[in-house]
Amino acid sequence: MKTGTPLVSRSGVELRYSGYDVLVIGGGIAGLTAALGAANRWHVGLITKGALEETTTFLAQGGIAAALGEYDSPDLHFKDTLEAGAGLCDEEAVRVLVEEGPARVRELEKLGAKFDRRGGKLILASEGAHSVPRVVHAGGDATGSVVASALAEVCLSGGRVELHEHEFVVDLLMDEGRCVGAVSLDAEGTLTVSLARAVVLASGGAGQVFAHTTNPLVATGDGQAMAYRAGAVLRDMEFMQFHPTALYAEENPTLLLTEALRGEGAYLLDGAGERFMVGAHPRAELAPRDVVVRHMKRVMERDGIGHVWLDARHLDCAFLRERFPTVYQGLLARGFDLCHEPIPVAPASHYFIGGVLTDGWGRTNIPGLFACGELASTGIHGANRLASNSLLEGLVFGERTVRELNRYLAVSDPAVRKVRLGLADEPRAGNDAALVAETRQELRNVMSDLCGIVRSRDGLEQAAQRLAELEAVLVPPALKVAELELFNLLTVARLMVQSAMVREESRGVHLREDFPERDDVAWRCHVLVQRADESGSPSITVQPLSGGAGR
Ligand code: SIN
C-alpha cells in the first residue's frame, strides 16, 4: 500500500495510510528535538493537533535552566533541583539532566536559537529556588517562541521531517502488545492510519483540566489518556504544578507573568500592600513555587480576595519594557500598566509533573512506545519542578530518546501483523456540541474546586462523584475533536483525583488539608496507575522511591 492511499473503513469513514520509521506526536520542544535527531537516520513524521505556534513550548517565557554560568556547576543545579523536588526526585535522572543540559543548550544556540547576551556573554536570569542566576532566555521573555521557531525551521528545511499540523491523534495503534503507529483525524474529518516502527509521544501537558491555567487550549492530556488506554504505566498523576503568578482574569488561557519578574526584583503584595513572602521563607518571593503558592493561598483566604498583587513599580520602566516585552505588551492589551500599577495575580495550573513513566532513555513499558517532555514522568521533578527545568527536560530527554531509537530500530522487527483500529462499526452521532462545551467547563470547575491547590478526602470523593455524573450523561464520542478531547480530559481528571486520594500526605505541589505534613517515613513513594481491564478502571500501586524507605 502506498502512502496516501485512501481506504474505506467498515463504518464508511475514509482512511488514509502513511508509513514511517518514527512517528512523533507533539510539536513542542521535546517532539521537535526528537524528530530532528531521528531524521538524521530515519523517515520521520510529526503530528501535532494544532499549529506549531500553539504549543505550550511556544508560550514559554522564563527560559532554560542550565549550569552555564561562571559561578555555577551541574552539582549546584543538581542540589537545587533536588531541594525543590521535595524528596521525590530520581537522582540518577536529575544527574543526567544537569550534566547533559549545558551541551544541549549550546547545540540549540548553534541551530539558530539566539539567546540574550550582553558583551558577548549569555545573560543568566534568577528564578525561584535557584541558588545562582542560571536561566538563559531569548527575546527577553519570548524564549519559547524563539526556541520552537529555531527547531521547527531546521526540522522542516529540506523536508527532513514530514509535518502534519491540525491533526488530532485519536489513538495509538497496537499489535500484540507493541505500539506500531497511531490513527489521527484531520480538520476535514479524514482519518489517517500512520504505521511506524516506533512512536514518540511528546504531546505535552493537561493544564486545561483546571479552570485557571496558563496552558494553551490544546493542553488536554490527550497523550496521557491514549497511553493509558494502550496500557502504559502512568506515575504521580496527582502532581500538577500551579504557577504563582498568572494574571487574575476570566481568560483561557490566562496570561503568565514569568517568574523571572520576581527574579529581577518584583514583589508579591497582600491586600494591605505588604510583602507577605518576606519572613515566610528565606528566599522570600524566590522560594520554591509550591511554597509561594501555599502562602498566596493562605493570604488570599485571610484577606478574603481571589488574588494577590505582583508589584514591579520600583523597577526601571525602560528595563521592564525591554526585558519583558511579552508580559508588558500582553498586560497593556488588557488595560494594565506593569510600570505604574500592581497587577492582580493568582495561581494557575501550569505544568503536569505526573505522566507516562519512562526510564532515562524515553522507554515506556510498551515496546515501540517512547515518551519525552512534559508528558513523560522521568522523575526529574520529584513533587515540585524547579523553574525553567522543563524546556531543558525536553532538550535532554528528547535527545536521549533519539539515541535509544537508533538502538531500538537497528534491531526491532519491522513486521506488523494485525492492527485493530478500534473504530465503531457504525458512525456515531455522538454528543450535542453544547453539552460537550458545558461538560468541559464543569469538569474544569470541579477540578479547580475539589482537586486544586488544596485537597481533602471529602473533596476528592465529591470530585470523583461529580466526574462520574458528568461522564454518565455522555454517549460514546463521535469522531470530533471537541468530544475526543473531553473524554481525554475526563480520563486524566479521574486518574488525577484517584491518585490524589491515595497520597495521604502533603508534599510539593500536592497539599492535603487532612494530611498537612510531609511524611517521609510512609510516603517517599510514587503512585503508579495502569488500566486494569477493558472497562477502563485503573489499578493503582504505590512504589517506594528507589533508595527510599517506602511505606
Ligand atoms: C516562567 O516563566 O515563570 C515559567 C518558567 C517555568 O515554568 O519553568
Coordinates of C-alpha atoms and ligand atoms in Angstrom, one line a residue:
M1 CA 0.0 0.0 0.0
K2 CA 1.4 3.4 -0.9
T3 CA 1.4 6.4 1.5
G4 CA -1.8 8.4 1.0
T5 CA -3.8 5.6 -0.5
P6 CA -7.5 6.2 0.5
L7 CA -9.3 3.2 2.1
V8 CA -12.8 3.0 3.5
S9 CA -13.4 1.6 6.9
R10 CA -16.3 -0.7 7.8
S11 CA -18.2 2.3 9.1
G12 CA -17.7 4.1 5.8
V13 CA -15.2 6.6 7.1
E14 CA -12.4 7.4 4.6
L15 CA -9.0 6.3 5.8
R16 CA -5.6 7.4 4.5
Y17 CA -2.4 5.5 5.1
S18 CA 1.1 6.6 6.0
G19 CA 4.2 4.8 7.0
Y20 CA 7.3 6.0 8.9
D21 CA 10.2 4.6 10.8
V22 CA 9.4 7.1 13.6
L23 CA 6.2 8.9 14.3
V24 CA 6.4 11.8 16.7
I25 CA 3.2 13.0 18.3
G26 CA 3.6 16.6 19.6
G27 CA 5.3 19.7 18.2
G28 CA 6.8 21.3 21.4
I29 CA 10.5 21.3 22.3
A30 CA 10.6 17.6 23.1
G31 CA 8.8 16.5 20.0
L32 CA 10.8 18.8 17.7
T33 CA 14.1 17.7 19.3
A34 CA 13.2 14.0 19.0
A35 CA 12.0 14.5 15.4
L36 CA 15.1 16.4 14.3
G37 CA 17.5 14.0 15.8
A38 CA 15.7 10.9 14.5
A39 CA 15.5 12.4 11.0
N40 CA 19.3 12.1 10.7
R41 CA 18.8 8.4 10.2
W42 CA 15.1 7.6 9.8
H43 CA 12.0 8.6 7.9
V44 CA 10.1 10.7 10.5
G45 CA 6.6 12.0 10.6
L46 CA 5.5 14.6 13.2
I47 CA 1.8 15.1 14.0
T48 CA 0.6 18.0 16.1
K49 CA -3.0 18.8 16.9
G50 CA -2.8 22.5 16.4
A51 CA -0.2 24.7 14.7
L52 CA 3.4 24.6 15.9
E53 CA 2.8 28.1 17.2
E54 CA 0.0 26.8 19.5
T55 CA 2.2 24.6 21.8
T56 CA 3.0 25.2 25.4
T57 CA 6.6 25.5 24.4
F58 CA 5.8 28.4 22.1
L59 CA 4.2 30.3 25.1
A60 CA 7.2 29.6 27.5
Q61 CA 8.6 32.9 28.8
G62 CA 11.2 32.4 31.5
G63 CA 13.8 30.4 29.8
I64 CA 16.0 27.3 30.1
A65 CA 17.9 26.4 33.3
A66 CA 21.4 25.1 32.7
A67 CA 24.7 25.3 34.5
L68 CA 26.5 27.7 32.1
G69 CA 27.5 30.5 34.5
E70 CA 30.9 31.2 35.9
Y71 CA 29.7 30.5 39.5
D72 CA 27.5 27.6 38.6
S73 CA 28.0 23.9 38.2
P74 CA 26.0 20.8 37.4
D75 CA 26.4 19.8 41.1
L76 CA 24.7 23.0 42.2
H77 CA 22.0 22.6 39.7
F78 CA 21.5 19.0 40.9
K79 CA 21.2 20.2 44.5
D80 CA 18.7 22.9 43.7
T81 CA 16.6 20.5 41.6
L82 CA 16.5 18.0 44.4
E83 CA 15.7 20.6 47.0
A84 CA 12.8 22.0 45.0
G85 CA 11.6 18.4 44.3
A86 CA 10.6 17.8 47.9
G87 CA 12.3 14.5 48.4
L88 CA 10.9 12.7 45.4
C89 CA 13.3 13.3 42.6
D90 CA 15.0 10.4 40.8
E91 CA 18.6 11.3 41.5
E92 CA 20.0 9.4 38.5
A93 CA 17.6 11.2 36.1
V94 CA 18.4 14.6 37.6
R95 CA 22.1 13.9 37.3
V96 CA 21.6 13.2 33.6
L97 CA 19.6 16.4 33.2
V98 CA 22.1 18.7 34.8
E99 CA 25.2 17.0 33.3
E100 CA 23.9 16.9 29.7
G101 CA 21.9 20.1 29.8
P102 CA 24.7 22.6 29.1
A103 CA 25.8 20.8 25.9
R104 CA 22.1 20.6 24.7
V105 CA 21.6 24.4 25.2
R106 CA 24.8 25.2 23.3
E107 CA 23.7 22.9 20.4
L108 CA 20.4 24.7 20.4
E109 CA 22.1 28.0 20.1
K110 CA 24.2 26.7 17.2
L111 CA 21.0 25.6 15.5
G112 CA 19.8 29.2 15.5
A113 CA 18.1 30.0 18.8
K114 CA 19.5 33.4 19.7
F115 CA 19.8 33.6 23.4
D116 CA 20.1 37.1 25.0
R117 CA 23.7 38.1 25.5
R118 CA 25.5 41.2 26.9
G119 CA 29.1 41.9 25.9
G120 CA 29.1 38.5 24.2
K121 CA 28.2 36.7 27.4
L122 CA 24.9 34.8 28.0
I123 CA 22.6 36.8 30.3
L124 CA 21.6 34.5 33.1
A125 CA 18.4 35.2 35.0
S126 CA 17.3 34.3 38.5
E127 CA 14.2 32.4 39.2
G128 CA 12.6 30.7 42.3
A129 CA 14.7 28.2 44.2
H130 CA 17.8 28.6 42.0
S131 CA 20.8 29.4 44.2
V132 CA 22.5 31.3 41.4
P133 CA 21.3 33.1 38.2
R134 CA 21.0 30.2 35.7
V135 CA 18.3 30.8 33.2
V136 CA 19.1 31.6 29.6
H137 CA 16.4 33.4 27.8
A138 CA 15.7 34.8 24.3
G139 CA 13.8 37.9 23.1
G140 CA 13.6 38.9 26.8
D141 CA 10.6 36.8 27.8
A142 CA 9.9 35.2 24.4
T143 CA 12.2 32.2 24.9
G144 CA 9.6 29.6 23.9
S145 CA 8.8 31.1 20.6
V146 CA 12.4 31.7 19.7
V147 CA 13.4 28.2 20.6
A148 CA 10.5 26.5 19.0
S149 CA 10.9 28.5 15.8
A150 CA 14.6 27.7 15.5
L151 CA 13.9 24.0 16.0
A152 CA 11.0 24.0 13.6
E153 CA 12.9 25.7 10.9
V154 CA 15.7 23.1 10.9
C155 CA 13.2 20.2 11.2
L156 CA 11.3 21.5 8.1
S157 CA 14.3 22.6 6.0
G158 CA 14.7 20.3 3.0
G159 CA 11.7 18.3 4.2
R160 CA 13.7 16.4 6.8
V161 CA 10.6 15.8 8.9
E162 CA 7.1 15.3 7.4
L163 CA 4.9 17.7 9.4
H164 CA 1.2 17.3 9.8
E165 CA -0.4 20.2 11.7
H166 CA -4.0 20.3 12.8
E167 CA -4.1 16.5 13.0
F168 CA -5.6 15.1 16.2
V169 CA -4.4 11.7 17.3
V170 CA -7.4 9.6 18.2
D171 CA -5.5 6.6 19.5
L172 CA -2.3 4.6 19.4
L173 CA -2.2 1.5 17.2
M174 CA -1.1 -1.7 18.9
D175 CA 0.0 -5.1 17.5
E176 CA 0.4 -7.9 20.1
G177 CA 1.3 -5.5 22.9
R178 CA 3.7 -3.4 20.7
C179 CA 3.0 0.2 19.6
V180 CA 3.0 0.3 15.8
G181 CA 1.6 3.7 15.0
A182 CA -1.4 6.0 15.5
V183 CA -4.7 6.8 13.9
S184 CA -5.4 10.5 13.5
L185 CA -8.2 12.9 12.4
D186 CA -7.7 16.0 10.3
A187 CA -9.7 19.1 10.1
E188 CA -11.9 17.7 7.3
G189 CA -12.7 14.6 9.3
T190 CA -10.5 12.3 7.3
L191 CA -8.7 9.6 9.3
T192 CA -5.1 8.7 8.7
V193 CA -3.6 5.4 9.8
S194 CA 0.1 6.1 10.4
L195 CA 2.1 2.9 10.8
A196 CA 5.5 3.4 12.4
R197 CA 8.3 1.2 13.8
A198 CA 8.5 3.5 16.8
V199 CA 6.2 6.1 18.2
V200 CA 7.4 9.0 20.3
L201 CA 4.7 10.6 22.5
A202 CA 5.6 14.2 23.3
S203 CA 2.2 15.8 23.4
G204 CA 2.7 17.9 26.5
G205 CA 0.5 18.6 29.5
A206 CA -3.0 18.8 30.7
G207 CA -3.5 22.3 32.3
Q208 CA -6.9 22.5 30.7
V209 CA -8.2 20.1 33.3
F210 CA -8.4 23.2 35.6
A211 CA -10.4 26.4 35.3
H212 CA -7.5 28.8 35.6
T213 CA -4.5 27.8 33.5
T214 CA -1.5 29.2 31.6
N215 CA -1.6 26.3 29.2
P216 CA -3.0 26.7 25.7
L217 CA -6.4 25.3 24.7
V218 CA -4.7 22.2 23.2
A219 CA -3.3 21.0 26.5
T220 CA -6.0 18.5 27.2
G221 CA -3.9 15.4 28.3
D222 CA -4.6 13.5 25.0
G223 CA -1.2 11.8 25.2
Q224 CA -1.6 10.7 28.8
A225 CA -5.1 9.4 28.1
M226 CA -4.2 7.5 24.9
A227 CA -1.1 6.0 26.6
Y228 CA -3.3 4.9 29.5
R229 CA -5.8 3.3 27.1
A230 CA -2.9 1.4 25.4
G231 CA -1.7 0.0 28.8
A232 CA 1.2 2.3 29.6
V233 CA 2.1 2.9 33.3
L234 CA 1.5 6.5 34.4
R235 CA 3.1 7.9 37.5
D236 CA 2.3 10.6 40.1
M237 CA -0.7 11.9 38.3
E238 CA -1.6 13.8 41.5
F239 CA 1.2 16.3 40.9
M240 CA 0.0 19.3 38.9
Q241 CA 2.2 22.4 39.4
F242 CA 0.4 25.7 39.8
H243 CA 2.4 28.8 38.7
P244 CA 2.1 31.5 41.3
T245 CA 1.8 34.5 39.0
A246 CA -0.8 34.2 36.3
L247 CA -3.0 37.2 35.6
Y248 CA -6.2 37.1 37.6
A249 CA -8.7 37.3 34.8
E250 CA -11.5 35.4 33.2
E251 CA -9.4 34.2 30.2
N252 CA -8.5 30.8 28.9
P253 CA -5.5 30.5 28.9
T254 CA -4.7 33.3 31.2
L255 CA -1.6 35.4 30.7
L256 CA 1.6 34.2 32.5
L257 CA 3.7 36.7 34.4
T258 CA 7.0 35.0 34.3
E259 CA 8.8 34.1 37.5
A260 CA 11.8 36.0 36.0
L261 CA 9.9 39.2 37.0
R262 CA 10.4 38.2 40.6
G263 CA 13.9 37.2 39.7
E264 CA 14.5 40.8 38.7
G265 CA 13.1 42.1 41.9
A266 CA 9.3 42.3 41.6
Y267 CA 7.3 41.8 44.9
L268 CA 4.3 39.9 45.9
L269 CA 1.9 42.0 48.0
D270 CA -1.2 41.2 50.0
G271 CA -4.4 43.2 50.3
A272 CA -2.7 45.6 52.6
G273 CA 0.2 46.2 50.3
E274 CA 2.6 44.1 52.5
R275 CA 5.3 41.7 51.1
F276 CA 3.9 38.6 52.6
M277 CA 6.8 36.3 51.4
V278 CA 9.3 38.3 53.5
G279 CA 9.7 36.3 56.7
A280 CA 7.7 33.4 55.2
H281 CA 10.8 31.9 53.5
P282 CA 14.5 32.8 53.5
R283 CA 14.3 33.4 49.7
A284 CA 11.1 35.5 50.0
E285 CA 9.4 35.8 46.6
L286 CA 12.0 33.4 45.1
A287 CA 11.1 30.5 47.3
P288 CA 10.2 27.2 45.5
R289 CA 7.0 27.5 43.6
D290 CA 4.9 25.2 45.8
V291 CA 5.9 27.3 48.9
V292 CA 4.9 30.6 47.2
V293 CA 1.6 29.1 46.1
R294 CA 0.8 27.9 49.6
H295 CA 1.5 31.3 51.1
M296 CA -0.6 33.0 48.4
K297 CA -3.5 30.7 49.1
R298 CA -3.2 31.4 52.8
V299 CA -3.1 35.2 52.2
M300 CA -6.0 35.1 49.8
E301 CA -8.2 33.3 52.3
R302 CA -7.1 35.5 55.2
D303 CA -7.8 38.7 53.2
G304 CA -10.9 37.3 51.5
I305 CA -9.7 38.1 48.0
G306 CA -9.2 35.9 44.9
H307 CA -5.7 37.2 44.1
V308 CA -2.7 39.0 45.4
W309 CA -0.6 41.6 43.7
L310 CA 2.6 41.5 41.7
D311 CA 4.4 44.8 42.0
A312 CA 7.1 45.9 39.7
R313 CA 6.6 49.7 40.1
H314 CA 10.0 50.1 41.8
L315 CA 11.9 48.7 38.8
D316 CA 13.0 50.8 35.9
C317 CA 10.3 51.1 33.3
A318 CA 12.5 51.1 30.2
F319 CA 14.2 47.9 31.6
L320 CA 10.8 46.2 32.2
R321 CA 9.7 47.0 28.6
E322 CA 12.8 45.6 27.1
R323 CA 13.3 42.6 29.3
F324 CA 9.6 41.6 29.4
P325 CA 8.1 42.6 26.1
T326 CA 5.6 39.7 26.1
V327 CA 4.3 40.4 29.6
Y328 CA 4.4 44.2 29.2
Q329 CA 2.5 44.3 25.9
G330 CA 0.2 41.5 27.0
L331 CA -0.8 43.4 30.1
L332 CA -1.1 46.7 28.2
A333 CA -3.5 45.0 25.7
R334 CA -5.7 44.0 28.7
G335 CA -5.6 47.5 30.3
F336 CA -2.8 47.0 32.8
D337 CA 0.4 49.1 33.1
L338 CA 3.2 47.0 34.6
C339 CA 5.3 50.1 35.2
H340 CA 2.7 52.0 37.1
E341 CA 0.3 49.7 38.9
P342 CA 0.4 46.4 40.8
I343 CA -1.0 43.6 38.8
P344 CA -3.6 41.1 40.3
V345 CA -2.2 37.6 40.1
A346 CA -3.4 34.2 41.2
P347 CA -2.0 30.6 40.9
A348 CA -2.9 28.8 37.7
S349 CA -2.3 25.2 36.5
H350 CA 0.9 25.3 34.6
Y351 CA 3.0 22.1 34.4
F352 CA 1.9 18.5 34.8
I353 CA 4.6 16.7 36.7
G354 CA 2.9 13.4 36.5
G355 CA 2.8 11.5 33.3
V356 CA 3.8 8.4 31.3
L357 CA 6.5 6.5 33.2
T358 CA 9.8 6.3 31.3
D359 CA 13.4 5.4 32.0
G360 CA 16.3 7.7 31.3
W361 CA 16.1 6.8 27.6
G362 CA 12.4 7.6 26.9
R363 CA 11.4 4.0 27.1
T364 CA 7.9 3.2 28.4
N365 CA 6.6 -0.2 29.5
I366 CA 5.2 -0.7 26.0
P367 CA 7.7 -1.8 23.3
G368 CA 7.8 0.7 20.4
L369 CA 6.3 3.5 22.5
F370 CA 8.7 6.2 23.7
A371 CA 7.8 9.3 25.7
C372 CA 9.6 12.6 26.5
G373 CA 8.9 16.1 27.6
E374 CA 6.1 17.2 29.9
L375 CA 4.1 14.1 29.0
A376 CA 6.7 11.8 30.5
S377 CA 7.5 11.1 34.1
T378 CA 11.3 10.6 34.3
G379 CA 11.5 11.5 37.9
I380 CA 13.5 14.7 37.5
H381 CA 10.9 17.0 39.0
G382 CA 10.0 15.0 42.1
A383 CA 7.0 16.5 43.7
N384 CA 7.7 20.1 42.6
R385 CA 9.5 21.2 39.4
L386 CA 12.4 23.7 39.7
A387 CA 11.6 26.7 37.5
S388 CA 12.8 26.5 33.9
N389 CA 13.8 22.9 34.1
S390 CA 11.1 21.9 31.7
L391 CA 12.5 23.2 28.4
L392 CA 15.8 21.7 29.5
E393 CA 14.0 18.4 30.1
G394 CA 12.6 18.5 26.5
L395 CA 16.0 19.0 25.1
V396 CA 17.9 16.5 27.2
F397 CA 15.4 13.7 27.1
G398 CA 14.3 14.3 23.5
E399 CA 17.9 13.8 22.5
R400 CA 18.3 10.7 24.7
T401 CA 15.1 9.3 23.2
V402 CA 16.8 9.6 19.7
R403 CA 19.8 7.7 20.9
E404 CA 17.6 4.9 22.2
L405 CA 15.5 5.0 18.9
N406 CA 18.7 4.4 17.0
R407 CA 19.5 1.3 19.1
Y408 CA 15.9 0.1 19.0
L409 CA 15.3 0.5 15.3
A410 CA 18.5 -1.3 14.5
V411 CA 17.2 -4.5 16.0
S412 CA 13.4 -4.3 16.2
D413 CA 11.2 -6.5 14.0
P414 CA 9.6 -4.2 11.4
A415 CA 6.7 -6.5 10.5
V416 CA 3.2 -5.5 11.6
R417 CA 0.9 -8.5 11.9
K418 CA -2.5 -7.2 12.8
V419 CA -3.7 -3.8 13.8
R420 CA -7.1 -3.1 15.4
L421 CA -8.2 0.4 14.6
G422 CA -10.8 0.3 17.5
L423 CA -13.3 2.4 15.4
A424 CA -17.0 1.8 15.8
D425 CA -18.6 -0.2 13.1
E426 CA -21.3 2.4 12.5
P427 CA -20.6 6.2 12.5
R428 CA -21.6 7.6 15.9
A429 CA -23.9 10.6 16.3
G430 CA -22.0 11.5 19.5
N431 CA -22.9 14.3 21.9
D432 CA -24.5 17.6 21.3
A433 CA -21.9 20.3 20.9
A434 CA -23.4 22.5 23.7
L435 CA -23.4 19.6 26.1
V436 CA -19.7 18.9 25.3
A437 CA -18.8 22.6 25.9
E438 CA -20.8 22.7 29.1
T439 CA -19.3 19.5 30.4
R440 CA -15.8 20.6 29.7
Q441 CA -16.4 23.8 31.7
E442 CA -18.0 22.0 34.5
L443 CA -15.1 19.5 34.7
R444 CA -12.6 22.3 34.9
N445 CA -14.7 23.9 37.8
V446 CA -15.0 20.6 39.6
M447 CA -11.2 20.0 39.4
S448 CA -10.3 23.5 40.5
D449 CA -12.8 23.5 43.4
L450 CA -12.2 19.9 44.6
C451 CA -8.8 18.7 43.3
G452 CA -7.0 22.1 43.0
I453 CA -4.2 23.6 45.1
V454 CA -5.7 22.3 48.4
R455 CA -7.3 18.8 48.6
S456 CA -9.1 16.7 51.1
R457 CA -10.6 13.2 51.1
D458 CA -14.1 14.6 51.2
G459 CA -13.4 17.0 48.4
L460 CA -11.7 14.3 46.3
E461 CA -14.6 11.9 46.9
Q462 CA -17.0 14.6 45.7
A463 CA -14.8 15.3 42.7
A464 CA -14.9 11.6 41.8
Q465 CA -18.6 11.5 42.1
R466 CA -19.1 14.7 40.0
L467 CA -16.8 13.4 37.3
A468 CA -18.7 10.1 37.2
E469 CA -22.0 12.1 36.9
L470 CA -20.6 14.2 34.1
E471 CA -19.5 11.1 32.2
A472 CA -22.7 9.2 32.8
V473 CA -24.8 11.6 30.7
L474 CA -22.5 11.3 27.7
V475 CA -22.8 8.7 24.9
P476 CA -19.6 7.4 23.3
P477 CA -17.9 10.2 21.3
A478 CA -18.3 10.8 17.6
L479 CA -15.1 11.3 15.6
K480 CA -14.9 15.0 16.5
V481 CA -12.0 16.7 18.2
A482 CA -14.0 18.5 20.9
E483 CA -15.7 15.3 22.0
L484 CA -12.5 13.2 21.9
E485 CA -10.7 15.9 23.9
L486 CA -13.5 15.9 26.5
F487 CA -13.2 12.2 27.0
N488 CA -9.4 12.5 27.4
L489 CA -9.9 15.3 29.9
L490 CA -12.3 13.1 31.8
T491 CA -9.7 10.2 31.8
V492 CA -6.9 12.4 33.1
A493 CA -9.1 14.2 35.7
R494 CA -10.3 10.8 37.0
L495 CA -6.7 9.5 37.3
M496 CA -5.6 12.7 39.0
V497 CA -8.4 12.5 41.6
Q498 CA -7.8 8.8 42.3
S499 CA -4.0 9.3 42.7
A500 CA -4.6 12.4 44.9
M501 CA -6.8 10.3 47.1
V502 CA -4.1 7.7 47.5
R503 CA -1.4 10.1 48.6
E504 CA -2.2 10.8 52.2
E505 CA 0.4 13.5 52.9
S506 CA 1.3 17.0 51.7
R507 CA 4.3 17.1 49.6
G508 CA 5.5 19.6 46.9
V509 CA 2.5 20.6 44.8
H510 CA 0.2 18.1 46.5
L511 CA -1.5 19.7 49.5
R512 CA -3.9 17.7 51.6
E513 CA -5.6 19.6 54.4
D514 CA -6.5 16.3 56.1
F515 CA -2.8 15.2 55.9
P516 CA -1.0 18.6 56.2
E517 CA 2.5 17.2 56.9
R518 CA 5.1 15.7 54.5
D519 CA 5.5 12.1 55.6
D520 CA 8.9 10.8 54.6
V521 CA 8.5 7.6 56.6
A522 CA 5.4 6.4 54.8
W523 CA 5.3 8.4 51.6
R524 CA 8.7 8.6 49.8
C525 CA 6.8 6.8 47.2
H526 CA 5.4 7.1 43.7
V527 CA 1.8 6.4 42.8
L528 CA 1.5 4.3 39.7
V529 CA -1.7 3.8 37.7
Q530 CA -2.3 1.4 34.8
R531 CA -5.5 0.4 33.1
A532 CA -6.7 -2.8 34.7
D533 CA -9.2 -4.0 32.2
E534 CA -11.4 -3.2 29.2
S535 CA -13.8 -1.2 31.4
G536 CA -11.0 1.3 31.7
S537 CA -10.8 1.1 35.5
P538 CA -7.3 1.8 36.9
S539 CA -5.1 -0.4 39.0
I540 CA -3.2 1.8 41.4
T541 CA 0.0 0.8 43.2
V542 CA 2.3 2.6 45.5
Q543 CA 6.0 2.1 44.8
P544 CA 8.8 3.3 47.2
L545 CA 11.3 5.6 45.6
S546 CA 14.5 3.6 44.8
G547 CA 16.7 4.2 47.8
G548 CA 13.7 5.5 49.8
A549 CA 12.3 3.9 52.9
G550 CA 8.9 3.4 51.3
R551 CA 5.7 2.8 53.3
Ligands
SIN1 C1 8.0 31.2 33.9 O1 8.5 31.9 33.0 O2 7.8 31.7 35.0 C2 7.8 29.8 33.6 C3 9.0 29.1 33.7 C4 8.7 27.7 34.0 O3 7.5 27.3 34.3 O4 9.6 26.9 34.2

